[in-house]
Amino acid sequence: MIIELAVSAAAVVVASAVARAIVQRRAAQDAEREKRLAAAARANDPRRGLRVGDVLLHVGDELWLAGMIELDEEGTLLSIFRAPENTRTAWVAQLDDEARELALLSHSDEVPEGHVPDRLPLGGRVLSLLRRGSAKVRGHGEHLPPHGAKARFTILHDAGGRVAMVIDFEGAPRLTLVGDRVERALIDVLPGGERGPE
């Protein structure tokens, strides 16, 4: 009788351990599946960054994002938004997919024609190369300048947050923008209603 009880108790302990291992393994698989689904949802979420129709509030200014030019460099996106109703800032650049890195820019004639060098003096400051490339171009919305289907672009910056963007469109005039990076925490976004092109 005692032996049977001991064997039964041992069987219960083993069964309990096996059941616990199965539950833990399933929980780990479920957690991994949830993690993958959340990553896929973030990747397909149109609200990851700014979009046409949004209004940005920054230090008393309202910046209505009326149109967008998107530069697609083999899947790496750079978006610049036209803010036509603001006298100080004509463009907002989104330098990453999730709008954590933003710059407020205006048209400039400080950059000479021709090839943009890796180091360039602008307004008493020396900007150095941040990024250079070629991209497919998509435009969406209103108040956009002429732009081609392809472009070469150069982005320069300095440690103080100054940014210069030079976009040479294929078959359209060069777009030269100069301004400053802004901390994302200093900008509030009022979501708009339009979504960019797929």
PDB file of C-alpha atoms in Angstrom, residues 2-197:
ATOM      1  CA  ILE A   2       2.765   2.405   0.936  1.00  0.00           C
ATOM      2  CA  ILE A   3       4.663   1.488  -2.245  1.00  0.00           C
ATOM      3  CA  GLU A   4       1.542   2.114  -4.344  1.00  0.00           C
ATOM      4  CA  LEU A   5       1.052   5.521  -2.673  1.00  0.00           C
ATOM      5  CA  ALA A   6       4.704   6.415  -3.272  1.00  0.00           C
ATOM      6  CA  VAL A   7       4.462   5.380  -6.942  1.00  0.00           C
ATOM      7  CA  SER A   8       1.212   7.346  -7.336  1.00  0.00           C
ATOM      8  CA  ALA A   9       2.754  10.423  -5.700  1.00  0.00           C
ATOM      9  CA  ALA A  10       5.824  10.141  -7.953  1.00  0.00           C
ATOM     10  CA  ALA A  11       3.582   9.816 -11.018  1.00  0.00           C
ATOM     11  CA  VAL A  12       1.640  12.924  -9.978  1.00  0.00           C
ATOM     12  CA  VAL A  13       4.896  14.867  -9.496  1.00  0.00           C
ATOM     13  CA  VAL A  14       6.215  13.762 -12.913  1.00  0.00           C
ATOM     14  CA  ALA A  15       2.900  14.502 -14.630  1.00  0.00           C
ATOM     15  CA  SER A  16       2.753  17.877 -12.934  1.00  0.00           C
ATOM     16  CA  ALA A  17       6.315  18.715 -14.078  1.00  0.00           C
ATOM     17  CA  VAL A  18       5.540  17.652 -17.645  1.00  0.00           C
ATOM     18  CA  ALA A  19       2.328  19.683 -17.671  1.00  0.00           C
ATOM     19  CA  ARG A  20       4.165  22.734 -16.293  1.00  0.00           C
ATOM     20  CA  ALA A  21       6.880  22.397 -19.001  1.00  0.00           C
ATOM     21  CA  ILE A  22       4.224  22.156 -21.722  1.00  0.00           C
ATOM     22  CA  VAL A  23       2.384  25.233 -20.397  1.00  0.00           C
ATOM     23  CA  GLN A  24       5.627  27.217 -20.185  1.00  0.00           C
ATOM     24  CA  ARG A  25       6.647  26.242 -23.718  1.00  0.00           C
ATOM     25  CA  ARG A  26       3.224  27.228 -25.087  1.00  0.00           C
ATOM     26  CA  ALA A  27       3.377  30.531 -23.204  1.00  0.00           C
ATOM     27  CA  ALA A  28       6.815  31.245 -24.703  1.00  0.00           C
ATOM     28  CA  GLN A  29       5.519  30.373 -28.205  1.00  0.00           C
ATOM     29  CA  ASP A  30       2.469  32.593 -27.691  1.00  0.00           C
ATOM     30  CA  ALA A  31       4.654  35.473 -26.499  1.00  0.00           C
ATOM     31  CA  GLU A  32       6.913  35.091 -29.543  1.00  0.00           C
ATOM     32  CA  ARG A  33       3.885  34.969 -31.865  1.00  0.00           C
ATOM     33  CA  GLU A  34       2.439  38.115 -30.233  1.00  0.00           C
ATOM     34  CA  LYS A  35       5.792  39.849 -30.627  1.00  0.00           C
ATOM     35  CA  ARG A  36       5.913  38.998 -34.358  1.00  0.00           C
ATOM     36  CA  LEU A  37       2.314  40.134 -34.875  1.00  0.00           C
ATOM     37  CA  ALA A  38       2.971  43.426 -33.073  1.00  0.00           C
ATOM     38  CA  ALA A  39       6.071  44.051 -35.217  1.00  0.00           C
ATOM     39  CA  ALA A  40       4.080  43.330 -38.394  1.00  0.00           C
ATOM     40  CA  ALA A  41       1.279  45.650 -37.259  1.00  0.00           C
ATOM     41  CA  ARG A  42       3.795  48.425 -36.558  1.00  0.00           C
ATOM     42  CA  ALA A  43       5.345  47.916 -40.005  1.00  0.00           C
ATOM     43  CA  ASN A  44       1.940  48.218 -41.706  1.00  0.00           C
ATOM     44  CA  ASP A  45       0.629  51.040 -39.529  1.00  0.00           C
ATOM     45  CA  PRO A  46       0.053  54.193 -41.626  1.00  0.00           C
ATOM     46  CA  ARG A  47       0.318  56.307 -38.446  1.00  0.00           C
ATOM     47  CA  ARG A  48       3.999  55.426 -37.854  1.00  0.00           C
ATOM     48  CA  GLY A  49       5.097  58.834 -39.100  1.00  0.00           C
ATOM     49  CA  LEU A  50       3.654  62.101 -40.294  1.00  0.00           C
ATOM     50  CA  ARG A  51       1.187  62.245 -43.156  1.00  0.00           C
ATOM     51  CA  VAL A  52      -0.499  64.743 -45.399  1.00  0.00           C
ATOM     52  CA  GLY A  53      -3.225  66.610 -43.525  1.00  0.00           C
ATOM     53  CA  ASP A  54      -1.517  66.521 -40.119  1.00  0.00           C
ATOM     54  CA  VAL A  55      -1.051  69.802 -38.267  1.00  0.00           C
ATOM     55  CA  LEU A  56       2.088  70.250 -36.189  1.00  0.00           C
ATOM     56  CA  LEU A  57       2.143  72.609 -33.222  1.00  0.00           C
ATOM     57  CA  HIS A  58       5.594  73.987 -32.464  1.00  0.00           C
ATOM     58  CA  VAL A  59       6.416  76.995 -30.254  1.00  0.00           C
ATOM     59  CA  GLY A  60       3.235  78.860 -31.135  1.00  0.00           C
ATOM     60  CA  ASP A  61       3.332  77.925 -34.839  1.00  0.00           C
ATOM     61  CA  GLU A  62       0.828  75.740 -36.635  1.00  0.00           C
ATOM     62  CA  LEU A  63       2.296  73.816 -39.554  1.00  0.00           C
ATOM     63  CA  TRP A  64      -0.309  72.295 -41.865  1.00  0.00           C
ATOM     64  CA  LEU A  65       1.248  69.496 -43.899  1.00  0.00           C
ATOM     65  CA  ALA A  66      -0.442  70.107 -47.242  1.00  0.00           C
ATOM     66  CA  GLY A  67       1.705  67.895 -49.458  1.00  0.00           C
ATOM     67  CA  MET A  68       4.516  65.369 -49.288  1.00  0.00           C
ATOM     68  CA  ILE A  69       7.476  64.422 -51.450  1.00  0.00           C
ATOM     69  CA  GLU A  70       8.762  60.995 -50.520  1.00  0.00           C
ATOM     70  CA  LEU A  71      12.229  59.811 -51.505  1.00  0.00           C
ATOM     71  CA  ASP A  72      12.450  56.017 -51.567  1.00  0.00           C
ATOM     72  CA  GLU A  73      16.028  54.750 -51.587  1.00  0.00           C
ATOM     73  CA  GLU A  74      15.554  50.979 -51.912  1.00  0.00           C
ATOM     74  CA  GLY A  75      13.028  50.872 -49.069  1.00  0.00           C
ATOM     75  CA  THR A  76      14.635  53.555 -46.905  1.00  0.00           C
ATOM     76  CA  LEU A  77      12.222  56.485 -46.880  1.00  0.00           C
ATOM     77  CA  LEU A  78      12.832  60.171 -46.447  1.00  0.00           C
ATOM     78  CA  SER A  79       9.757  62.417 -46.475  1.00  0.00           C
ATOM     79  CA  ILE A  80       9.525  66.161 -46.787  1.00  0.00           C
ATOM     80  CA  PHE A  81       6.207  67.891 -46.201  1.00  0.00           C
ATOM     81  CA  ARG A  82       5.088  71.236 -47.610  1.00  0.00           C
ATOM     82  CA  ALA A  83       3.774  73.634 -44.945  1.00  0.00           C
ATOM     83  CA  PRO A  84       2.476  76.474 -47.174  1.00  0.00           C
ATOM     84  CA  GLU A  85       0.693  78.676 -44.657  1.00  0.00           C
ATOM     85  CA  ASN A  86       3.673  79.379 -42.401  1.00  0.00           C
ATOM     86  CA  THR A  87       5.969  82.337 -43.049  1.00  0.00           C
ATOM     87  CA  ARG A  88       9.032  80.974 -41.215  1.00  0.00           C
ATOM     88  CA  THR A  89       8.955  77.295 -42.149  1.00  0.00           C
ATOM     89  CA  ALA A  90       7.986  76.150 -45.616  1.00  0.00           C
ATOM     90  CA  TRP A  91       8.956  72.473 -45.203  1.00  0.00           C
ATOM     91  CA  VAL A  92       9.103  69.778 -42.533  1.00  0.00           C
ATOM     92  CA  ALA A  93      11.535  66.922 -43.092  1.00  0.00           C
ATOM     93  CA  GLN A  94      10.900  63.537 -41.513  1.00  0.00           C
ATOM     94  CA  LEU A  95      14.339  61.956 -41.423  1.00  0.00           C
ATOM     95  CA  ASP A  96      13.239  58.530 -40.148  1.00  0.00           C
ATOM     96  CA  ASP A  97      10.205  56.247 -40.600  1.00  0.00           C
ATOM     97  CA  GLU A  98       8.592  57.026 -37.243  1.00  0.00           C
ATOM     98  CA  ALA A  99       9.005  60.846 -37.191  1.00  0.00           C
ATOM     99  CA  ARG A 100      11.402  60.866 -34.247  1.00  0.00           C
ATOM    100  CA  GLU A 101      13.897  62.950 -36.236  1.00  0.00           C
ATOM    101  CA  LEU A 102      12.372  66.125 -37.688  1.00  0.00           C
ATOM    102  CA  ALA A 103      13.761  69.295 -39.220  1.00  0.00           C
ATOM    103  CA  LEU A 104      11.998  72.596 -39.980  1.00  0.00           C
ATOM    104  CA  LEU A 105      13.304  73.971 -43.276  1.00  0.00           C
ATOM    105  CA  SER A 106      12.957  76.928 -45.645  1.00  0.00           C
ATOM    106  CA  HIS A 107      14.041  77.541 -49.230  1.00  0.00           C
ATOM    107  CA  SER A 108      17.624  78.681 -49.598  1.00  0.00           C
ATOM    108  CA  ASP A 109      19.866  80.002 -52.367  1.00  0.00           C
ATOM    109  CA  GLU A 110      23.038  79.615 -50.268  1.00  0.00           C
ATOM    110  CA  VAL A 111      24.064  76.307 -51.862  1.00  0.00           C
ATOM    111  CA  PRO A 112      25.941  76.838 -55.139  1.00  0.00           C
ATOM    112  CA  GLU A 113      24.860  75.064 -58.331  1.00  0.00           C
ATOM    113  CA  GLY A 114      26.584  71.847 -59.325  1.00  0.00           C
ATOM    114  CA  HIS A 115      27.886  68.999 -57.207  1.00  0.00           C
ATOM    115  CA  VAL A 116      27.251  69.395 -53.474  1.00  0.00           C
ATOM    116  CA  PRO A 117      30.537  68.870 -51.588  1.00  0.00           C
ATOM    117  CA  ASP A 118      30.920  66.770 -48.446  1.00  0.00           C
ATOM    118  CA  ARG A 119      31.657  69.925 -46.409  1.00  0.00           C
ATOM    119  CA  LEU A 120      29.895  73.198 -47.078  1.00  0.00           C
ATOM    120  CA  PRO A 121      30.030  76.574 -45.296  1.00  0.00           C
ATOM    121  CA  LEU A 122      26.535  78.023 -44.814  1.00  0.00           C
ATOM    122  CA  GLY A 123      25.749  81.164 -42.825  1.00  0.00           C
ATOM    123  CA  GLY A 124      29.003  81.105 -40.892  1.00  0.00           C
ATOM    124  CA  ARG A 125      28.704  77.401 -40.049  1.00  0.00           C
ATOM    125  CA  VAL A 126      30.325  74.407 -41.732  1.00  0.00           C
ATOM    126  CA  LEU A 127      27.976  71.536 -42.500  1.00  0.00           C
ATOM    127  CA  SER A 128      29.269  68.061 -43.289  1.00  0.00           C
ATOM    128  CA  LEU A 129      27.787  65.159 -45.199  1.00  0.00           C
ATOM    129  CA  LEU A 130      25.141  63.119 -43.381  1.00  0.00           C
ATOM    130  CA  ARG A 131      23.668  61.163 -46.279  1.00  0.00           C
ATOM    131  CA  ARG A 132      23.797  61.083 -50.069  1.00  0.00           C
ATOM    132  CA  GLY A 133      21.885  58.868 -52.484  1.00  0.00           C
ATOM    133  CA  SER A 134      19.509  58.292 -55.360  1.00  0.00           C
ATOM    134  CA  ALA A 135      15.827  57.610 -54.887  1.00  0.00           C
ATOM    135  CA  LYS A 136      12.484  57.082 -56.524  1.00  0.00           C
ATOM    136  CA  VAL A 137      10.194  60.053 -55.943  1.00  0.00           C
ATOM    137  CA  ARG A 138       6.501  60.055 -55.069  1.00  0.00           C
ATOM    138  CA  GLY A 139       4.445  63.178 -54.502  1.00  0.00           C
ATOM    139  CA  HIS A 140       1.095  63.450 -52.765  1.00  0.00           C
ATOM    140  CA  GLY A 141      -1.078  66.384 -51.755  1.00  0.00           C
ATOM    141  CA  GLU A 142      -1.051  70.095 -52.512  1.00  0.00           C
ATOM    142  CA  HIS A 143       1.390  73.005 -52.935  1.00  0.00           C
ATOM    143  CA  LEU A 144       4.267  70.859 -54.190  1.00  0.00           C
ATOM    144  CA  PRO A 145       6.904  72.161 -56.591  1.00  0.00           C
ATOM    145  CA  PRO A 146       7.585  70.339 -59.859  1.00  0.00           C
ATOM    146  CA  HIS A 147       9.420  67.081 -59.229  1.00  0.00           C
ATOM    147  CA  GLY A 148      10.523  64.148 -61.351  1.00  0.00           C
ATOM    148  CA  ALA A 149      10.127  60.423 -60.812  1.00  0.00           C
ATOM    149  CA  LYS A 150      13.752  60.085 -59.673  1.00  0.00           C
ATOM    150  CA  ALA A 151      16.183  62.290 -57.789  1.00  0.00           C
ATOM    151  CA  ARG A 152      19.637  62.494 -56.312  1.00  0.00           C
ATOM    152  CA  PHE A 153      19.784  63.978 -52.830  1.00  0.00           C
ATOM    153  CA  THR A 154      22.366  65.227 -50.363  1.00  0.00           C
ATOM    154  CA  ILE A 155      21.802  65.939 -46.669  1.00  0.00           C
ATOM    155  CA  LEU A 156      24.364  67.943 -44.702  1.00  0.00           C
ATOM    156  CA  HIS A 157      24.338  68.830 -40.999  1.00  0.00           C
ATOM    157  CA  ASP A 158      26.383  70.151 -38.103  1.00  0.00           C
ATOM    158  CA  ALA A 159      26.593  69.338 -34.401  1.00  0.00           C
ATOM    159  CA  GLY A 160      24.366  72.317 -33.569  1.00  0.00           C
ATOM    160  CA  GLY A 161      21.394  70.825 -35.441  1.00  0.00           C
ATOM    161  CA  ARG A 162      21.624  72.818 -38.683  1.00  0.00           C
ATOM    162  CA  VAL A 163      20.430  70.793 -41.691  1.00  0.00           C
ATOM    163  CA  ALA A 164      20.663  71.388 -45.428  1.00  0.00           C
ATOM    164  CA  MET A 165      18.868  69.221 -47.994  1.00  0.00           C
ATOM    165  CA  VAL A 166      19.594  69.456 -51.706  1.00  0.00           C
ATOM    166  CA  ILE A 167      17.339  67.429 -54.015  1.00  0.00           C
ATOM    167  CA  ASP A 168      18.190  67.272 -57.713  1.00  0.00           C
ATOM    168  CA  PHE A 169      15.057  65.983 -59.450  1.00  0.00           C
ATOM    169  CA  GLU A 170      15.314  64.295 -62.809  1.00  0.00           C
ATOM    170  CA  GLY A 171      13.639  66.699 -65.251  1.00  0.00           C
ATOM    171  CA  ALA A 172      12.677  69.329 -62.642  1.00  0.00           C
ATOM    172  CA  PRO A 173      14.450  72.185 -60.830  1.00  0.00           C
ATOM    173  CA  ARG A 174      16.673  71.593 -57.806  1.00  0.00           C
ATOM    174  CA  LEU A 175      15.065  71.967 -54.379  1.00  0.00           C
ATOM    175  CA  THR A 176      17.392  73.411 -51.724  1.00  0.00           C
ATOM    176  CA  LEU A 177      16.185  73.599 -48.121  1.00  0.00           C
ATOM    177  CA  VAL A 178      18.028  74.777 -45.010  1.00  0.00           C
ATOM    178  CA  GLY A 179      16.848  74.781 -41.397  1.00  0.00           C
ATOM    179  CA  ASP A 180      17.225  73.169 -38.014  1.00  0.00           C
ATOM    180  CA  ARG A 181      16.449  69.873 -36.338  1.00  0.00           C
ATOM    181  CA  VAL A 182      13.787  70.026 -33.665  1.00  0.00           C
ATOM    182  CA  GLU A 183      13.272  67.747 -30.722  1.00  0.00           C
ATOM    183  CA  ARG A 184      10.229  65.535 -31.261  1.00  0.00           C
ATOM    184  CA  ALA A 185       9.092  66.284 -27.698  1.00  0.00           C
ATOM    185  CA  LEU A 186       8.645  69.952 -28.676  1.00  0.00           C
ATOM    186  CA  ILE A 187       6.117  69.148 -31.415  1.00  0.00           C
ATOM    187  CA  ASP A 188       2.497  68.099 -30.963  1.00  0.00           C
ATOM    188  CA  VAL A 189       0.806  66.351 -33.881  1.00  0.00           C
ATOM    189  CA  LEU A 190      -2.881  66.818 -34.620  1.00  0.00           C
ATOM    190  CA  PRO A 191      -3.696  63.902 -36.962  1.00  0.00           C
ATOM    191  CA  GLY A 192      -5.081  64.743 -40.385  1.00  0.00           C
ATOM    192  CA  GLY A 193      -7.338  62.709 -42.570  1.00  0.00           C
ATOM    193  CA  GLU A 194      -5.292  61.816 -45.625  1.00  0.00           C
ATOM    194  CA  ARG A 195      -3.007  58.904 -46.131  1.00  0.00           C
ATOM    195  CA  GLY A 196      -0.107  58.974 -48.537  1.00  0.00           C
ATOM    196  CA  PRO A 197       0.216  56.752 -51.587  1.00  0.00           C
TER     197      PRO A 197
END
